[in-house]
Short mmCIF file of C-alpha atoms in Angstrom, two decimals:
data_model
loop_
_atom_site.label_atom_id
_atom_site.label_comp_id
_atom_site.label_asym_id
_atom_site.label_seq_id
_atom_site.Cartn_x
_atom_site.Cartn_y
_atom_site.Cartn_z
CA UNK A 173 10.56 -10.66 -3.06
CA UNK A 174 9.41 -13.96 -1.29
CA UNK A 175 12.54 -14.93 0.54
CA UNK A 176 13.57 -11.33 1.47
CA UNK A 177 11.16 -11.70 4.72
CA UNK A 178 12.22 -15.48 5.67
CA UNK A 179 14.57 -14.47 8.00
CA UNK A 180 14.54 -11.19 8.46
CA UNK A 181 10.68 -9.94 8.46
CA UNK A 182 7.10 -11.49 8.86
CA UNK A 183 6.27 -14.12 6.42
CA UNK A 184 3.08 -16.23 6.90
CA UNK A 185 1.75 -18.80 4.32
CA UNK A 186 -0.31 -20.64 4.33
CA UNK A 187 -1.83 -23.10 1.06
CA UNK A 188 -5.85 -21.89 0.64
CA UNK A 189 -7.52 -20.72 -2.75
CA UNK A 190 -8.16 -16.86 -2.80
CA UNK A 191 -11.24 -17.29 -4.58
CA UNK A 192 -13.83 -19.96 -4.26
CA UNK A 193 -13.91 -22.56 -6.22
CA UNK A 194 -10.35 -21.96 -7.52
CA UNK A 195 -7.07 -23.54 -7.10
CA UNK A 196 -5.50 -24.09 -3.96
CA UNK A 197 -2.47 -22.15 -4.51
CA UNK A 198 0.63 -20.75 -1.88
CA UNK A 199 -0.54 -18.27 0.16
CA UNK A 200 1.02 -15.56 2.34
CA UNK A 201 0.77 -12.08 4.27
CA UNK A 202 4.37 -10.13 4.58
CA UNK A 203 5.71 -7.40 6.59
CA UNK A 204 9.48 -6.69 6.12
CA UNK A 205 12.31 -3.89 4.91
CA UNK A 206 13.33 -3.27 1.72
CA UNK A 207 17.46 -3.16 0.83
CA UNK A 208 16.71 0.73 1.21
CA UNK A 209 15.23 0.89 4.08
CA UNK A 210 11.59 1.40 3.61
CA UNK A 211 9.47 -0.74 5.29
CA UNK A 212 6.39 -2.71 2.67
CA UNK A 213 2.82 -5.14 3.76
CA UNK A 214 2.91 -7.35 1.33
CA UNK A 215 -0.05 -10.60 0.53
CA UNK A 216 -0.40 -12.81 -1.83
CA UNK A 217 -3.02 -10.88 -4.25
CA UNK A 218 -1.71 -7.16 -3.44
CA UNK A 219 1.90 -6.80 -4.01
CA UNK A 220 3.76 -4.60 -2.08
CA UNK A 221 2.12 -1.71 -0.30
CA UNK A 222 3.88 0.97 1.92
CA UNK A 223 3.70 1.05 5.07
CA UNK A 224 4.18 4.42 6.31
CA UNK A 225 4.50 4.16 9.70
CA UNK A 226 7.52 2.09 9.36
CA UNK A 227 9.40 0.28 12.49
CA UNK A 228 7.17 1.42 15.50
CA UNK A 229 3.61 -0.07 12.69
CA UNK A 230 5.73 -3.00 12.12
CA UNK A 231 6.14 -3.67 15.73
CA UNK A 232 3.00 -2.48 17.14
CA UNK A 233 1.74 -5.21 14.33
CA UNK A 234 4.03 -7.75 16.17
CA UNK A 235 3.42 -7.39 19.98
CA UNK A 236 -0.31 -7.39 18.53
CA UNK A 237 0.14 -10.97 17.27
CA UNK A 238 2.19 -12.19 19.70
CA UNK A 239 -0.30 -11.59 22.81
CA UNK A 240 -2.32 -14.35 24.21
CA UNK A 241 -4.90 -14.87 22.35
CA UNK A 242 -8.11 -15.56 24.70
CA UNK A 243 -9.73 -19.24 25.42
CA UNK A 244 -13.47 -18.99 23.87
CA UNK A 245 -14.74 -17.25 20.87
CA UNK A 246 -13.39 -14.56 20.06
CA UNK A 247 -12.00 -11.93 16.89
CA UNK A 248 -9.61 -9.00 17.15
CA UNK A 249 -8.95 -6.25 14.81
CA UNK A 250 -5.44 -4.42 13.87
CA UNK A 251 -4.97 -1.75 11.12
CA UNK A 252 -1.66 -1.94 9.68
CA UNK A 253 -1.80 0.75 6.46
CA UNK A 254 -4.56 3.08 7.93
CA UNK A 255 -5.71 5.20 4.48
CA UNK A 256 -1.98 5.49 3.29
CA UNK A 257 -0.98 6.42 -0.76
CA UNK A 258 -0.25 4.84 -2.81
CA UNK A 259 2.02 4.59 -5.83
CA UNK A 260 4.24 2.13 -8.20
CA UNK A 261 2.13 -0.87 -7.64
CA UNK A 262 0.75 -2.48 -11.07
CA UNK A 263 -2.57 -3.66 -9.03
CA UNK A 264 -4.17 -0.38 -7.52
CA UNK A 265 -3.58 3.03 -9.24
CA UNK A 266 -1.13 5.61 -7.96
CA UNK A 267 -2.61 8.09 -6.06
CA UNK A 268 -4.85 4.89 -4.61
CA UNK A 269 -5.00 5.76 -0.39
CA UNK A 270 -4.90 1.43 0.90
CA UNK A 271 -6.05 0.60 4.24
CA UNK A 272 -5.15 -3.45 5.16
CA UNK A 273 -6.66 -5.15 8.70
CA UNK A 274 -5.84 -7.76 9.68
CA UNK A 275 -8.36 -10.39 11.82
CA UNK A 276 -7.73 -13.09 14.01
CA UNK A 277 -9.99 -14.92 15.70
CA UNK A 278 -12.39 -18.34 16.63
CA UNK A 279 -15.82 -19.08 16.00
CA UNK A 280 -16.03 -21.35 19.01
CA UNK A 281 -14.10 -21.28 21.64
CA UNK A 282 -11.52 -24.78 21.26
CA UNK A 283 -11.60 -24.31 17.79
CA UNK A 284 -8.98 -23.10 15.63
CA UNK A 285 -8.09 -19.71 14.82
CA UNK A 286 -8.53 -18.12 11.83
CA UNK A 287 -5.98 -15.23 9.77
CA UNK A 288 -8.45 -12.51 7.76
CA UNK A 289 -6.76 -9.93 5.70
CA UNK A 290 -9.46 -7.15 4.58
CA UNK A 291 -8.12 -5.02 1.94
CA UNK A 292 -10.19 -0.94 1.21
CA UNK A 293 -9.49 1.93 0.57
CA UNK A 294 -10.30 5.22 -1.79
CA UNK A 295 -9.53 6.08 -5.37
CA UNK A 296 -10.54 9.14 -7.37
CA UNK A 297 -14.05 8.54 -7.70
CA UNK A 298 -14.43 6.24 -5.38
CA UNK A 299 -14.35 3.64 -2.42
CA UNK A 300 -13.54 0.50 -2.66
CA UNK A 301 -13.89 -3.02 -0.71
CA UNK A 302 -11.68 -6.30 -1.94
CA UNK A 303 -14.13 -8.65 -1.02
CA UNK A 304 -13.17 -11.84 -1.34
CA UNK A 305 -10.09 -10.96 2.04
CA UNK A 306 -6.80 -13.32 2.13
CA UNK A 307 -8.29 -15.91 4.71
CA UNK A 308 -6.57 -18.91 6.45
CA UNK A 309 -8.74 -20.76 8.50
CA UNK A 310 -6.94 -23.02 10.82
CA UNK A 311 -3.53 -20.36 12.53
CA UNK A 312 -0.93 -22.60 13.53
CA UNK A 313 -0.46 -20.13 16.50
CA UNK A 314 3.23 -21.60 17.47
CA UNK A 315 4.10 -20.67 12.84
CA UNK A 316 2.26 -17.52 13.78
CA UNK A 317 4.26 -16.39 16.78
CA UNK A 318 7.68 -17.48 15.16
CA UNK A 319 7.38 -14.96 12.37
CA UNK A 320 5.97 -12.02 14.26
CA UNK A 321 9.14 -12.78 16.96
CA UNK A 322 10.82 -12.16 13.65
CA UNK A 323 9.65 -9.59 12.23
CA UNK A 324 9.81 -7.96 16.37
CA UNK A 325 13.62 -8.42 15.69
CA UNK A 326 14.11 -6.96 12.57
CA UNK A 327 12.31 -3.91 13.77
CA UNK A 328 15.26 -2.84 16.01
CA UNK A 329 18.21 -3.50 13.86
CA UNK A 330 19.25 -0.01 12.40
CA UNK A 331 19.14 0.32 8.35
CA UNK A 332 19.11 -2.75 6.11
CA UNK A 333 16.76 -6.14 7.16
#
């Protein structure tokens, strides 16, 4: 999966630590299409999850990322996966209703942009929220936009990526 979205979809990676005090590792977020045509979201700590909105949802995400950020302090959110039932993930029980929110922002005017991926959802018997969001503290805007442009291009292609 790691190489699948490099050329045909969105893959944004960076070095960081998912949990405070843990070793630095290669972290990533990806959106793309599997060879069977299924649209998926993937992240370092969750694995591949269904993106049931398909190409239109992926394209909306890419367009959101490509919008010029405000100059000053800001935080904007995009709900990529909205309470969608999941199955076959090694880290989530079948039937889990997953929500994935992506935040992009800047804490101060002229400061670096950050990206956060927040996971929450419902399992039989209750709700959950992942308390350690996936965070890129310094977003290289050119890399983010290049990945979003690849995703937008792949949304226009029918069939296989």
